[in-house]
Amino acid sequence: MTVRRIFFVSAATASLALFTAGCGQHEANNSQVVTAGGTAESEAAAPKVFTENWPPSVPSAGLAKGMSLPLEQYMVSYADEIAVQQARDVAEIACMRRYGFANWRTEDLGTSPPPADNASNMPRRYGLTVLLEAQKYGYRVPGSNRESTPPPEQEVPDAGKVLQGAETSGEARSFKGKELPEGGCSGEVERKVGSLDTELVERLSGESFERSQQVPAVKAAMARWSGCMNARGYDVNTVWDASDLASANTPTASSKEIEIATAEVECKQETDLVKVWFTEESAIQRQLITDQKPLLDRAQKSSKSTLDAAPTVLP
């Protein structure tokens, strides 16, 4: 079985990557387990969803506190990602069990929440922004992940054939005399639940991020930040250079890493880099929304349709 986790992957460069992997209504940092159904049988037929330490909808601390870029209105939240994945897992389990895989299960969901609620990755979009975190964790992401309860041993030899509707000789049309859905159980899941339409908004988010770094006001603020870092003994030109000065090969942040991370945030405070960058990128995004609004609206409508249908799949 393919192990899947929920990650937010922005279309921007690696600098924007997140440091990782009924749900839509749960508040962040609410420690509870959500199961679909009330009996042992129905609970076993759906993944558990843990909502502990989920990120808030907007940054709640640091230099990016309260910041939300215009394109975020078109993005899906972590809770939405989990809600759809839960529905997809329920549909997958039902399909696989229909073909005799009685113990088929998927892994728990929500066990490794990202630091941001959506693909904008606002808490770290412009590098480190929370001084207390930098002073304690350096460049590491705070918080601990919950171990996902591993699914029981799956019937591996034929599982791929049923799950993907394929075998070494090509398309698999049947399993033990029973006709398979087109594309196997994965194809059935896609038709029954669907997917969230995020490609366009994430691509535009990456585009605005790249373009913003070329705006004169941002370049000037970055130069001031670089000067501040140089005065502290760190020869760096951009915020992306700072983390390269510290080794990430240790289990926890070294004193040197913490010193560099702390200097990065303090210099951002002194130069107002985050506020300037956010302001300029917001302007770029507003123009992108104007240019792409019909397509963004269409993608958002598609995602809403998938989200609205997801609860109907739960047992």
C-alpha positions as protocol buffer text, in pm:
chain_id: "A"
residue {
  index: 1
  type: MET
  ca { x: 0 y: 0 z: 0 }
}
residue {
  index: 2
  type: THR
  ca { x: 121 y: 346 z: -79 }
}
residue {
  index: 3
  type: VAL
  ca { x: 161 y: 548 z: 236 }
}
residue {
  index: 4
  type: ARG
  ca { x: 20 y: 895 z: 199 }
}
residue {
  index: 5
  type: ARG
  ca { x: 50 y: 1200 z: 418 }
}
residue {
  index: 6
  type: ILE
  ca { x: -102 y: 1542 z: 379 }
}
residue {
  index: 7
  type: PHE
  ca { x: 146 y: 1811 z: 279 }
}
residue {
  index: 8
  type: PHE
  ca { x: 108 y: 2161 z: 146 }
}
residue {
  index: 9
  type: VAL
  ca { x: 340 y: 2205 z: -149 }
}
residue {
  index: 10
  type: SER
  ca { x: 366 y: 2551 z: -289 }
}
residue {
  index: 11
  type: ALA
  ca { x: 463 y: 2610 z: -648 }
}
residue {
  index: 12
  type: ALA
  ca { x: 732 y: 2847 z: -528 }
}
residue {
  index: 13
  type: THR
  ca { x: 1096 y: 2759 z: -486 }
}
residue {
  index: 14
  type: ALA
  ca { x: 1232 y: 2543 z: -208 }
}
residue {
  index: 15
  type: SER
  ca { x: 1248 y: 2851 z: 8 }
}
residue {
  index: 16
  type: LEU
  ca { x: 870 y: 2837 z: 29 }
}
residue {
  index: 17
  type: ALA
  ca { x: 851 y: 2466 z: 111 }
}
residue {
  index: 18
  type: LEU
  ca { x: 686 y: 2372 z: 435 }
}
residue {
  index: 19
  type: PHE
  ca { x: 919 y: 2208 z: 683 }
}
residue {
  index: 20
  type: THR
  ca { x: 761 y: 1864 z: 721 }
}
residue {
  index: 21
  type: ALA
  ca { x: 402 y: 1617 z: 519 }
}
residue {
  index: 22
  type: GLY
  ca { x: -1644 y: 1679 z: 951 }
}
residue {
  index: 23
  type: CYS
  ca { x: -1257 y: 1784 z: 984 }
}
residue {
  index: 24
  type: GLY
  ca { x: -1302 y: 2127 z: 827 }
}
residue {
  index: 25
  type: GLN
  ca { x: -1487 y: 2255 z: 1132 }
}
residue {
  index: 26
  type: HIS
  ca { x: -1225 y: 2170 z: 1396 }
}
residue {
  index: 27
  type: GLU
  ca { x: -1027 y: 2450 z: 1554 }
}
residue {
  index: 28
  type: ALA
  ca { x: -649 y: 2446 z: 1550 }
}
residue {
  index: 29
  type: ASN
  ca { x: -468 y: 2313 z: 1857 }
}
residue {
  index: 30
  type: ASN
  ca { x: -779 y: 2120 z: 1962 }
}
residue {
  index: 31
  type: SER
  ca { x: -657 y: 1780 z: 2073 }
}
residue {
  index: 32
  type: GLN
  ca { x: -919 y: 1524 z: 1982 }
}
residue {
  index: 33
  type: VAL
  ca { x: -978 y: 1224 z: 1764 }
}
residue {
  index: 34
  type: VAL
  ca { x: -1244 y: 1232 z: 1497 }
}
residue {
  index: 35
  type: THR
  ca { x: -1385 y: 905 z: 1375 }
}
residue {
  index: 36
  type: ALA
  ca { x: -1645 y: 850 z: 1108 }
}
residue {
  index: 37
  type: GLY
  ca { x: -1923 y: 656 z: 1274 }
}
residue {
  index: 38
  type: GLY
  ca { x: -1990 y: 518 z: 1618 }
}
residue {
  index: 39
  type: THR
  ca { x: -1929 y: 144 z: 1601 }
}
residue {
  index: 40
  type: ALA
  ca { x: -1604 y: -46 z: 1616 }
}
residue {
  index: 41
  type: GLU
  ca { x: -1669 y: -175 z: 1265 }
}
residue {
  index: 42
  type: SER
  ca { x: -1730 y: 170 z: 1115 }
}
residue {
  index: 43
  type: GLU
  ca { x: -1434 y: 322 z: 1299 }
}
residue {
  index: 44
  type: ALA
  ca { x: -1208 y: 50 z: 1162 }
}
residue {
  index: 45
  type: ALA
  ca { x: -1336 y: 138 z: 816 }
}
residue {
  index: 46
  type: ALA
  ca { x: -1221 y: 500 z: 840 }
}
residue {
  index: 47
  type: PRO
  ca { x: -890 y: 661 z: 935 }
}
residue {
  index: 48
  type: LYS
  ca { x: -861 y: 839 z: 1268 }
}
residue {
  index: 49
  type: VAL
  ca { x: -816 y: 1213 z: 1244 }
}
residue {
  index: 50
  type: PHE
  ca { x: -611 y: 1390 z: 1512 }
}
residue {
  index: 51
  type: THR
  ca { x: -653 y: 1766 z: 1538 }
}
residue {
  index: 52
  type: GLU
  ca { x: -379 y: 1833 z: 1795 }
}
residue {
  index: 53
  type: ASN
  ca { x: -143 y: 2122 z: 1716 }
}
residue {
  index: 54
  type: TRP
  ca { x: -303 y: 2216 z: 1385 }
}
residue {
  index: 55
  type: PRO
  ca { x: -189 y: 2560 z: 1265 }
}
residue {
  index: 56
  type: PRO
  ca { x: -415 y: 2867 z: 1301 }
}
residue {
  index: 57
  type: SER
  ca { x: -568 y: 3016 z: 988 }
}
residue {
  index: 58
  type: VAL
  ca { x: -330 y: 3314 z: 1006 }
}
residue {
  index: 59
  type: PRO
  ca { x: 1 y: 3349 z: 1194 }
}
residue {
  index: 60
  type: SER
  ca { x: -67 y: 3419 z: 1559 }
}
residue {
  index: 61
  type: ALA
  ca { x: 280 y: 3535 z: 1664 }
}
residue {
  index: 62
  type: GLY
  ca { x: 590 y: 3707 z: 1535 }
}
residue {
  index: 63
  type: LEU
  ca { x: 654 y: 3951 z: 1254 }
}
residue {
  index: 64
  type: ALA
  ca { x: 395 y: 3787 z: 1027 }
}
residue {
  index: 65
  type: LYS
  ca { x: 123 y: 3791 z: 1293 }
}
residue {
  index: 66
  type: GLY
  ca { x: -219 y: 3849 z: 1136 }
}
residue {
  index: 67
  type: MET
  ca { x: -80 y: 3859 z: 782 }
}
residue {
  index: 68
  type: SER
  ca { x: -282 y: 3698 z: 504 }
}
residue {
  index: 69
  type: LEU
  ca { x: -198 y: 3743 z: 136 }
}
residue {
  index: 70
  type: PRO
  ca { x: -480 y: 3812 z: -114 }
}
residue {
  index: 71
  type: LEU
  ca { x: -445 y: 3476 z: -290 }
}
residue {
  index: 72
  type: GLU
  ca { x: -509 y: 3291 z: 35 }
}
residue {
  index: 73
  type: GLN
  ca { x: -881 y: 3347 z: -14 }
}
residue {
  index: 74
  type: TYR
  ca { x: -855 y: 3093 z: -297 }
}
residue {
  index: 75
  type: MET
  ca { x: -642 y: 2840 z: -110 }
}
residue {
  index: 76
  type: VAL
  ca { x: -766 y: 2537 z: 78 }
}
residue {
  index: 77
  type: SER
  ca { x: -689 y: 2498 z: 446 }
}
residue {
  index: 78
  type: TYR
  ca { x: -514 y: 2209 z: 615 }
}
residue {
  index: 79
  type: ALA
  ca { x: -848 y: 2105 z: 764 }
}
residue {
  index: 80
  type: ASP
  ca { x: -998 y: 2097 z: 413 }
}
residue {
  index: 81
  type: GLU
  ca { x: -709 y: 1884 z: 289 }
}
residue {
  index: 82
  type: ILE
  ca { x: -763 y: 1641 z: 574 }
}
residue {
  index: 83
  type: ALA
  ca { x: -1141 y: 1632 z: 522 }
}
residue {
  index: 84
  type: VAL
  ca { x: -1103 y: 1534 z: 158 }
}
residue {
  index: 85
  type: GLN
  ca { x: -828 y: 1281 z: 232 }
}
residue {
  index: 86
  type: GLN
  ca { x: -1046 y: 1123 z: 498 }
}
residue {
  index: 87
  type: ALA
  ca { x: -1326 y: 1082 z: 247 }
}
residue {
  index: 88
  type: ARG
  ca { x: -1085 y: 941 z: -11 }
}
residue {
  index: 89
  type: ASP
  ca { x: -948 y: 694 z: 244 }
}
residue {
  index: 90
  type: VAL
  ca { x: -1298 y: 582 z: 343 }
}
residue {
  index: 91
  type: ALA
  ca { x: -1384 y: 523 z: -22 }
}
residue {
  index: 92
  type: GLU
  ca { x: -1056 y: 336 z: -78 }
}
residue {
  index: 93
  type: ILE
  ca { x: -1109 y: 112 z: 225 }
}
residue {
  index: 94
  type: ALA
  ca { x: -1465 y: 28 z: 117 }
}
residue {
  index: 95
  type: CYS
  ca { x: -1349 y: -59 z: -233 }
}
residue {
  index: 96
  type: MET
  ca { x: -1057 y: -273 z: -123 }
}
residue {
  index: 97
  type: ARG
  ca { x: -1269 y: -464 z: 127 }
}
residue {
  index: 98
  type: ARG
  ca { x: -1522 y: -528 z: -145 }
}
residue {
  index: 99
  type: TYR
  ca { x: -1252 y: -725 z: -324 }
}
residue {
  index: 100
  type: GLY
  ca { x: -1165 y: -935 z: -22 }
}
residue {
  index: 101
  type: PHE
  ca { x: -903 y: -723 z: 154 }
}
residue {
  index: 102
  type: ALA
  ca { x: -1091 y: -742 z: 482 }
}
residue {
  index: 103
  type: ASN
  ca { x: -824 y: -575 z: 693 }
}
residue {
  index: 104
  type: TRP
  ca { x: -748 y: -291 z: 454 }
}
residue {
  index: 105
  type: ARG
  ca { x: -685 y: 36 z: 637 }
}
residue {
  index: 106
  type: THR
  ca { x: -513 y: 365 z: 576 }
}
residue {
  index: 107
  type: GLU
  ca { x: -292 y: 556 z: 816 }
}
residue {
  index: 108
  type: ASP
  ca { x: -411 y: 810 z: 1071 }
}
residue {
  index: 109
  type: LEU
  ca { x: -455 y: 1167 z: 949 }
}
residue {
  index: 110
  type: GLY
  ca { x: -349 y: 1496 z: 1103 }
}
residue {
  index: 111
  type: THR
  ca { x: -55 y: 1343 z: 1289 }
}
residue {
  index: 112
  type: SER
  ca { x: 210 y: 1566 z: 1128 }
}
residue {
  index: 113
  type: PRO
  ca { x: 53 y: 1910 z: 1090 }
}
residue {
  index: 114
  type: PRO
  ca { x: 251 y: 2170 z: 895 }
}
residue {
  index: 115
  type: PRO
  ca { x: 348 y: 2507 z: 1046 }
}
residue {
  index: 116
  type: ALA
  ca { x: 106 y: 2692 z: 816 }
}
residue {
  index: 117
  type: ASP
  ca { x: -262 y: 2648 z: 742 }
}
residue {
  index: 118
  type: ASN
  ca { x: -224 y: 2669 z: 365 }
}
residue {
  index: 119
  type: ALA
  ca { x: 27 y: 2673 z: 83 }
}
residue {
  index: 120
  type: SER
  ca { x: 125 y: 3037 z: 138 }
}
residue {
  index: 121
  type: ASN
  ca { x: 330 y: 2923 z: 438 }
}
residue {
  index: 122
  type: MET
  ca { x: 299 y: 3268 z: 593 }
}
residue {
  index: 123
  type: PRO
  ca { x: 483 y: 3193 z: 920 }
}
residue {
  index: 124
  type: ARG
  ca { x: 799 y: 3123 z: 717 }
}
residue {
  index: 125
  type: ARG
  ca { x: 725 y: 3263 z: 375 }
}
residue {
  index: 126
  type: TYR
  ca { x: 984 y: 3536 z: 428 }
}
residue {
  index: 127
  type: GLY
  ca { x: 1211 y: 3319 z: 639 }
}
residue {
  index: 128
  type: LEU
  ca { x: 1197 y: 3306 z: 1019 }
}
residue {
  index: 129
  type: THR
  ca { x: 956 y: 3553 z: 1177 }
}
residue {
  index: 130
  type: VAL
  ca { x: 903 y: 3441 z: 1538 }
}
residue {
  index: 131
  type: LEU
  ca { x: 1186 y: 3550 z: 1766 }
}
residue {
  index: 132
  type: LEU
  ca { x: 1102 y: 3314 z: 2055 }
}
residue {
  index: 133
  type: GLU
  ca { x: 1104 y: 3017 z: 1818 }
}
residue {
  index: 134
  type: ALA
  ca { x: 1438 y: 3122 z: 1671 }
}
residue {
  index: 135
  type: GLN
  ca { x: 1585 y: 3157 z: 2019 }
}
residue {
  index: 136
  type: LYS
  ca { x: 1468 y: 2809 z: 2116 }
}
residue {
  index: 137
  type: TYR
  ca { x: 1467 y: 2602 z: 1797 }
}
residue {
  index: 138
  type: GLY
  ca { x: 1694 y: 2784 z: 1554 }
}
residue {
  index: 139
  type: TYR
  ca { x: 1572 y: 2697 z: 1207 }
}
residue {
  index: 140
  type: ARG
  ca { x: 1387 y: 2385 z: 1322 }
}
residue {
  index: 141
  type: VAL
  ca { x: 1009 y: 2368 z: 1322 }
}
residue {
  index: 142
  type: PRO
  ca { x: 874 y: 2356 z: 1678 }
}
residue {
  index: 143
  type: GLY
  ca { x: 622 y: 2100 z: 1792 }
}
residue {
  index: 144
  type: SER
  ca { x: 619 y: 1724 z: 1792 }
}
residue {
  index: 145
  type: ASN
  ca { x: 441 y: 1491 z: 1557 }
}
residue {
  index: 146
  type: ARG
  ca { x: 217 y: 1211 z: 1672 }
}
residue {
  index: 147
  type: GLU
  ca { x: 310 y: 860 z: 1565 }
}
residue {
  index: 148
  type: SER
  ca { x: 53 y: 727 z: 1321 }
}
residue {
  index: 149
  type: THR
  ca { x: -85 y: 388 z: 1417 }
}
residue {
  index: 150
  type: PRO
  ca { x: 53 y: 164 z: 1142 }
}
residue {
  index: 151
  type: PRO
  ca { x: -206 y: -25 z: 942 }
}
residue {
  index: 152
  type: PRO
  ca { x: -206 y: -401 z: 1000 }
}
residue {
  index: 153
  type: GLU
  ca { x: -26 y: -624 z: 755 }
}
residue {
  index: 154
  type: GLN
  ca { x: -191 y: -578 z: 418 }
}
residue {
  index: 155
  type: GLU
  ca { x: -239 y: -849 z: 159 }
}
residue {
  index: 156
  type: VAL
  ca { x: 48 y: -709 z: -48 }
}
residue {
  index: 157
  type: PRO
  ca { x: 85 y: -941 z: -351 }
}
residue {
  index: 158
  type: ASP
  ca { x: -247 y: -852 z: -518 }
}
residue {
  index: 159
  type: ALA
  ca { x: -314 y: -522 z: -347 }
}
residue {
  index: 160
  type: GLY
  ca { x: -151 y: -308 z: -615 }
}
residue {
  index: 161
  type: LYS
  ca { x: -350 y: -478 z: -886 }
}
residue {
  index: 162
  type: VAL
  ca { x: -679 y: -395 z: -718 }
}
residue {
  index: 163
  type: LEU
  ca { x: -575 y: -52 z: -593 }
}
residue {
  index: 164
  type: GLN
  ca { x: -438 y: 72 z: -926 }
}
residue {
  index: 165
  type: GLY
  ca { x: -627 y: -151 z: -1169 }
}
residue {
  index: 166
  type: ALA
  ca { x: -298 y: -248 z: -1329 }
}
residue {
  index: 167
  type: GLU
  ca { x: -54 y: -536 z: -1345 }
}
residue {
  index: 168
  type: THR
  ca { x: 278 y: -600 z: -1515 }
}
residue {
  index: 169
  type: SER
  ca { x: 109 y: -693 z: -1842 }
}
residue {
  index: 170
  type: GLY
  ca { x: -99 y: -376 z: -1848 }
}
residue {
  index: 171
  type: GLU
  ca { x: -451 y: -285 z: -1735 }
}
residue {
  index: 172
  type: ALA
  ca { x: -618 y: -523 z: -1492 }
}
residue {
  index: 173
  type: ARG
  ca { x: -987 y: -566 z: -1568 }
}
residue {
  index: 174
  type: SER
  ca { x: -1082 y: -822 z: -1306 }
}
residue {
  index: 175
  type: PHE
  ca { x: -971 y: -976 z: -977 }
}
residue {
  index: 176
  type: LYS
  ca { x: -1061 y: -1333 z: -886 }
}
residue {
  index: 177
  type: GLY
  ca { x: -1337 y: -1328 z: -1143 }
}
residue {
  index: 178
  type: LYS
  ca { x: -1485 y: -997 z: -1023 }
}
residue {
  index: 179
  type: GLU
  ca { x: -1475 y: -698 z: -1256 }
}
residue {
  index: 180
  type: LEU
  ca { x: -1255 y: -412 z: -1138 }
}
residue {
  index: 181
  type: PRO
  ca { x: -1354 y: -46 z: -1170 }
}
residue {
  index: 182
  type: GLU
  ca { x: -1161 y: 149 z: -1431 }
}
residue {
  index: 183
  type: GLY
  ca { x: -831 y: 250 z: -1276 }
}
residue {
  index: 184
  type: GLY
  ca { x: -889 y: 13 z: -986 }
}
residue {
  index: 185
  type: CYS
  ca { x: -999 y: 138 z: -646 }
}
residue {
  index: 186
  type: SER
  ca { x: -791 y: 453 z: -696 }
}
residue {
  index: 187
  type: GLY
  ca { x: -994 y: 536 z: -1004 }
}
residue {
  index: 188
  type: GLU
  ca { x: -1315 y: 471 z: -817 }
}
residue {
  index: 189
  type: VAL
  ca { x: -1202 y: 700 z: -534 }
}
residue {
  index: 190
  type: GLU
  ca { x: -1125 y: 981 z: -778 }
}
residue {
  index: 191
  type: ARG
  ca { x: -1467 y: 952 z: -941 }
}
residue {
  index: 192
  type: LYS
  ca { x: -1653 y: 922 z: -611 }
}
residue {
  index: 193
  type: VAL
  ca { x: -1470 y: 1190 z: -409 }
}
residue {
  index: 194
  type: GLY
  ca { x: -1260 y: 1392 z: -649 }
}
residue {
  index: 195
  type: SER
  ca { x: -966 y: 1617 z: -567 }
}
residue {
  index: 196
  type: LEU
  ca { x: -907 y: 1974 z: -459 }
}
residue {
  index: 197
  type: ASP
  ca { x: -820 y: 2210 z: -745 }
}
residue {
  index: 198
  type: THR
  ca { x: -514 y: 2394 z: -612 }
}
residue {
  index: 199
  type: GLU
  ca { x: -267 y: 2399 z: -902 }
}
residue {
  index: 200
  type: LEU
  ca { x: -346 y: 2748 z: -1033 }
}
residue {
  index: 201
  type: VAL
  ca { x: -353 y: 2933 z: -703 }
}
residue {
  index: 202
  type: GLU
  ca { x: -32 y: 2767 z: -585 }
}
residue {
  index: 203
  type: ARG
  ca { x: 140 y: 2847 z: -914 }
}
residue {
  index: 204
  type: LEU
  ca { x: 35 y: 3212 z: -887 }
}
residue {
  index: 205
  type: SER
  ca { x: 151 y: 3219 z: -526 }
}
residue {
  index: 206
  type: GLY
  ca { x: 491 y: 3099 z: -638 }
}
residue {
  index: 207
  type: GLU
  ca { x: 497 y: 3356 z: -916 }
}
residue {
  index: 208
  type: SER
  ca { x: 416 y: 3645 z: -683 }
}
residue {
  index: 209
  type: PHE
  ca { x: 681 y: 3529 z: -440 }
}
residue {
  index: 210
  type: GLU
  ca { x: 949 y: 3525 z: -709 }
}
residue {
  index: 211
  type: ARG
  ca { x: 842 y: 3858 z: -858 }
}
residue {
  index: 212
  type: SER
  ca { x: 827 y: 4028 z: -520 }
}
residue {
  index: 213
  type: GLN
  ca { x: 1197 y: 3969 z: -464 }
}
residue {
  index: 214
  type: GLN
  ca { x: 1274 y: 4188 z: -765 }
}
residue {
  index: 215
  type: VAL
  ca { x: 1068 y: 4486 z: -648 }
}
residue {
  index: 216
  type: PRO
  ca { x: 1296 y: 4782 z: -565 }
}
residue {
  index: 217
  type: ALA
  ca { x: 1140 y: 4837 z: -221 }
}
residue {
  index: 218
  type: VAL
  ca { x: 1198 y: 4473 z: -126 }
}
residue {
  index: 219
  type: LYS
  ca { x: 1552 y: 4473 z: -262 }
}
residue {
  index: 220
  type: ALA
  ca { x: 1627 y: 4785 z: -62 }
}
residue {
  index: 221
  type: ALA
  ca { x: 1483 y: 4635 z: 256 }
}
residue {
  index: 222
  type: MET
  ca { x: 1677 y: 4315 z: 194 }
}
residue {
  index: 223
  type: ALA
  ca { x: 1997 y: 4519 z: 153 }
}
residue {
  index: 224
  type: ARG
  ca { x: 1931 y: 4689 z: 488 }
}
residue {
  index: 225
  type: TRP
  ca { x: 1874 y: 4350 z: 647 }
}
residue {
  index: 226
  type: SER
  ca { x: 2198 y: 4221 z: 492 }
}
residue {
  index: 227
  type: GLY
  ca { x: 2383 y: 4520 z: 632 }
}
residue {
  index: 228
  type: CYS
  ca { x: 2244 y: 4449 z: 977 }
}
residue {
  index: 229
  type: MET
  ca { x: 2355 y: 4086 z: 955 }
}
residue {
  index: 230
  type: ASN
  ca { x: 2700 y: 4188 z: 829 }
}
residue {
  index: 231
  type: ALA
  ca { x: 2737 y: 4420 z: 1127 }
}
residue {
  index: 232
  type: ARG
  ca { x: 2677 y: 4117 z: 1349 }
}
residue {
  index: 233
  type: GLY
  ca { x: 2945 y: 3919 z: 1171 }
}
residue {
  index: 234
  type: TYR
  ca { x: 2731 y: 3722 z: 922 }
}
residue {
  index: 235
  type: ASP
  ca { x: 2818 y: 3765 z: 554 }
}
residue {
  index: 236
  type: VAL
  ca { x: 2480 y: 3705 z: 386 }
}
residue {
  index: 237
  type: ASN
  ca { x: 2297 y: 3881 z: 107 }
}
residue {
  index: 238
  type: THR
  ca { x: 1945 y: 3739 z: 144 }
}
residue {
  index: 239
  type: VAL
  ca { x: 1742 y: 3569 z: 414 }
}
residue {
  index: 240
  type: TRP
  ca { x: 1784 y: 3240 z: 229 }
}
residue {
  index: 241
  type: ASP
  ca { x: 2160 y: 3254 z: 283 }
}
residue {
  index: 242
  type: ALA
  ca { x: 2141 y: 3273 z: 661 }
}
residue {
  index: 243
  type: SER
  ca { x: 2030 y: 2916 z: 731 }
}
residue {
  index: 244
  type: ASP
  ca { x: 2317 y: 2788 z: 514 }
}
residue {
  index: 245
  type: LEU
  ca { x: 2559 y: 2914 z: 778 }
}
residue {
  index: 246
  type: ALA
  ca { x: 2427 y: 2665 z: 1033 }
}
residue {
  index: 247
  type: SER
  ca { x: 2455 y: 2287 z: 1010 }
}
residue {
  index: 248
  type: ALA
  ca { x: 2127 y: 2098 z: 1020 }
}
residue {
  index: 249
  type: ASN
  ca { x: 2300 y: 1763 z: 1077 }
}
residue {
  index: 250
  type: THR
  ca { x: 2231 y: 1758 z: 1450 }
}
residue {
  index: 251
  type: PRO
  ca { x: 1911 y: 1636 z: 1619 }
}
residue {
  index: 252
  type: THR
  ca { x: 1858 y: 1974 z: 1783 }
}
residue {
  index: 253
  type: ALA
  ca { x: 1974 y: 2325 z: 1705 }
}
residue {
  index: 254
  type: SER
  ca { x: 2328 y: 2412 z: 1806 }
}
residue {
  index: 255
  type: SER
  ca { x: 2412 y: 2733 z: 1989 }
}
residue {
  index: 256
  type: LYS
  ca { x: 2558 y: 2869 z: 1665 }
}
residue {
  index: 257
  type: GLU
  ca { x: 2238 y: 2793 z: 1474 }
}
residue {
  index: 258
  type: ILE
  ca { x: 2031 y: 2964 z: 1741 }
}
residue {
  index: 259
  type: GLU
  ca { x: 2257 y: 3271 z: 1732 }
}
residue {
  index: 260
  type: ILE
  ca { x: 2222 y: 3302 z: 1353 }
}
residue {
  index: 261
  type: ALA
  ca { x: 1846 y: 3244 z: 1359 }
}
residue {
  index: 262
  type: THR
  ca { x: 1802 y: 3498 z: 1635 }
}
residue {
  index: 263
  type: ALA
  ca { x: 2009 y: 3755 z: 1446 }
}
residue {
  index: 264
  type: GLU
  ca { x: 1800 y: 3696 z: 1133 }
}
residue {
  index: 265
  type: VAL
  ca { x: 1474 y: 3777 z: 1311 }
}
residue {
  index: 266
  type: GLU
  ca { x: 1615 y: 4069 z: 1507 }
}
residue {
  index: 267
  type: CYS
  ca { x: 1754 y: 4225 z: 1189 }
}
residue {
  index: 268
  type: LYS
  ca { x: 1412 y: 4184 z: 1026 }
}
residue {
  index: 269
  type: GLN
  ca { x: 1263 y: 4370 z: 1318 }
}
residue {
  index: 270
  type: GLU
  ca { x: 1516 y: 4652 z: 1281 }
}
residue {
  index: 271
  type: THR
  ca { x: 1471 y: 4688 z: 903 }
}
residue {
  index: 272
  type: ASP
  ca { x: 1095 y: 4618 z: 873 }
}
residue {
  index: 273
  type: LEU
  ca { x: 1175 y: 4367 z: 599 }
}
residue {
  index: 274
  type: VAL
  ca { x: 874 y: 4141 z: 652 }
}
residue {
  index: 275
  type: LYS
  ca { x: 622 y: 4426 z: 645 }
}
residue {
  index: 276
  type: VAL
  ca { x: 775 y: 4578 z: 330 }
}
residue {
  index: 277
  type: TRP
  ca { x: 790 y: 4241 z: 156 }
}
residue {
  index: 278
  type: PHE
  ca { x: 432 y: 4153 z: 250 }
}
residue {
  index: 279
  type: THR
  ca { x: 302 y: 4489 z: 131 }
}
residue {
  index: 280
  type: GLU
  ca { x: 474 y: 4463 z: -208 }
}
residue {
  index: 281
  type: GLU
  ca { x: 375 y: 4100 z: -265 }
}
residue {
  index: 282
  type: SER
  ca { x: 15 y: 4177 z: -170 }
}
residue {
  index: 283
  type: ALA
  ca { x: 4 y: 4434 z: -450 }
}
residue {
  index: 284
  type: ILE
  ca { x: 137 y: 4180 z: -698 }
}
residue {
  index: 285
  type: GLN
  ca { x: -119 y: 3923 z: -588 }
}
residue {
  index: 286
  type: ARG
  ca { x: -409 y: 4165 z: -618 }
}
residue {
  index: 287
  type: GLN
  ca { x: -313 y: 4224 z: -980 }
}
residue {
  index: 288
  type: LEU
  ca { x: -281 y: 3849 z: -1042 }
}
residue {
  index: 289
  type: ILE
  ca { x: -629 y: 3799 z: -901 }
}
residue {
  index: 290
  type: THR
  ca { x: -766 y: 4068 z: -1134 }
}
residue {
  index: 291
  type: ASP
  ca { x: -597 y: 3900 z: -1430 }
}
residue {
  index: 292
  type: GLN
  ca { x: -693 y: 3543 z: -1341 }
}
residue {
  index: 293
  type: LYS
  ca { x: -1019 y: 3584 z: -1150 }
}
residue {
  index: 294
  type: PRO
  ca { x: -1244 y: 3374 z: -1377 }
}
residue {
  index: 295
  type: LEU
  ca { x: -1003 y: 3079 z: -1360 }
}
residue {
  index: 296
  type: LEU
  ca { x: -948 y: 3121 z: -986 }
}
residue {
  index: 297
  type: ASP
  ca { x: -1322 y: 3134 z: -926 }
}
residue {
  index: 298
  type: ARG
  ca { x: -1370 y: 2819 z: -1132 }
}
residue {
  index: 299
  type: ALA
  ca { x: -1101 y: 2631 z: -939 }
}
residue {
  index: 300
  type: GLN
  ca { x: -1246 y: 2748 z: -608 }
}
residue {
  index: 301
  type: LYS
  ca { x: -1592 y: 2631 z: -712 }
}
residue {
  index: 302
  type: SER
  ca { x: -1451 y: 2291 z: -808 }
}
residue {
  index: 303
  type: SER
  ca { x: -1278 y: 2255 z: -471 }
}
residue {
  index: 304
  type: LYS
  ca { x: -1595 y: 2359 z: -288 }
}
residue {
  index: 305
  type: SER
  ca { x: -1791 y: 2094 z: -475 }
}
residue {
  index: 306
  type: THR
  ca { x: -1540 y: 1830 z: -364 }
}
residue {
  index: 307
  type: LEU
  ca { x: -1550 y: 1954 z: -5 }
}
residue {
  index: 308
  type: ASP
  ca { x: -1930 y: 1959 z: 2 }
}
residue {
  index: 309
  type: ALA
  ca { x: -1945 y: 1602 z: -127 }
}
residue {
  index: 310
  type: ALA
  ca { x: -1677 y: 1462 z: 105 }
}
residue {
  index: 311
  type: PRO
  ca { x: -1902 y: 1410 z: 412 }
}
residue {
  index: 312
  type: THR
  ca { x: -2146 y: 1202 z: 207 }
}
residue {
  index: 313
  type: VAL
  ca { x: -1880 y: 936 z: 161 }
}
residue {
  index: 314
  type: LEU
  ca { x: -1825 y: 882 z: 535 }
}
residue {
  index: 315
  type: PRO
  ca { x: -1997 y: 578 z: 690 }
}
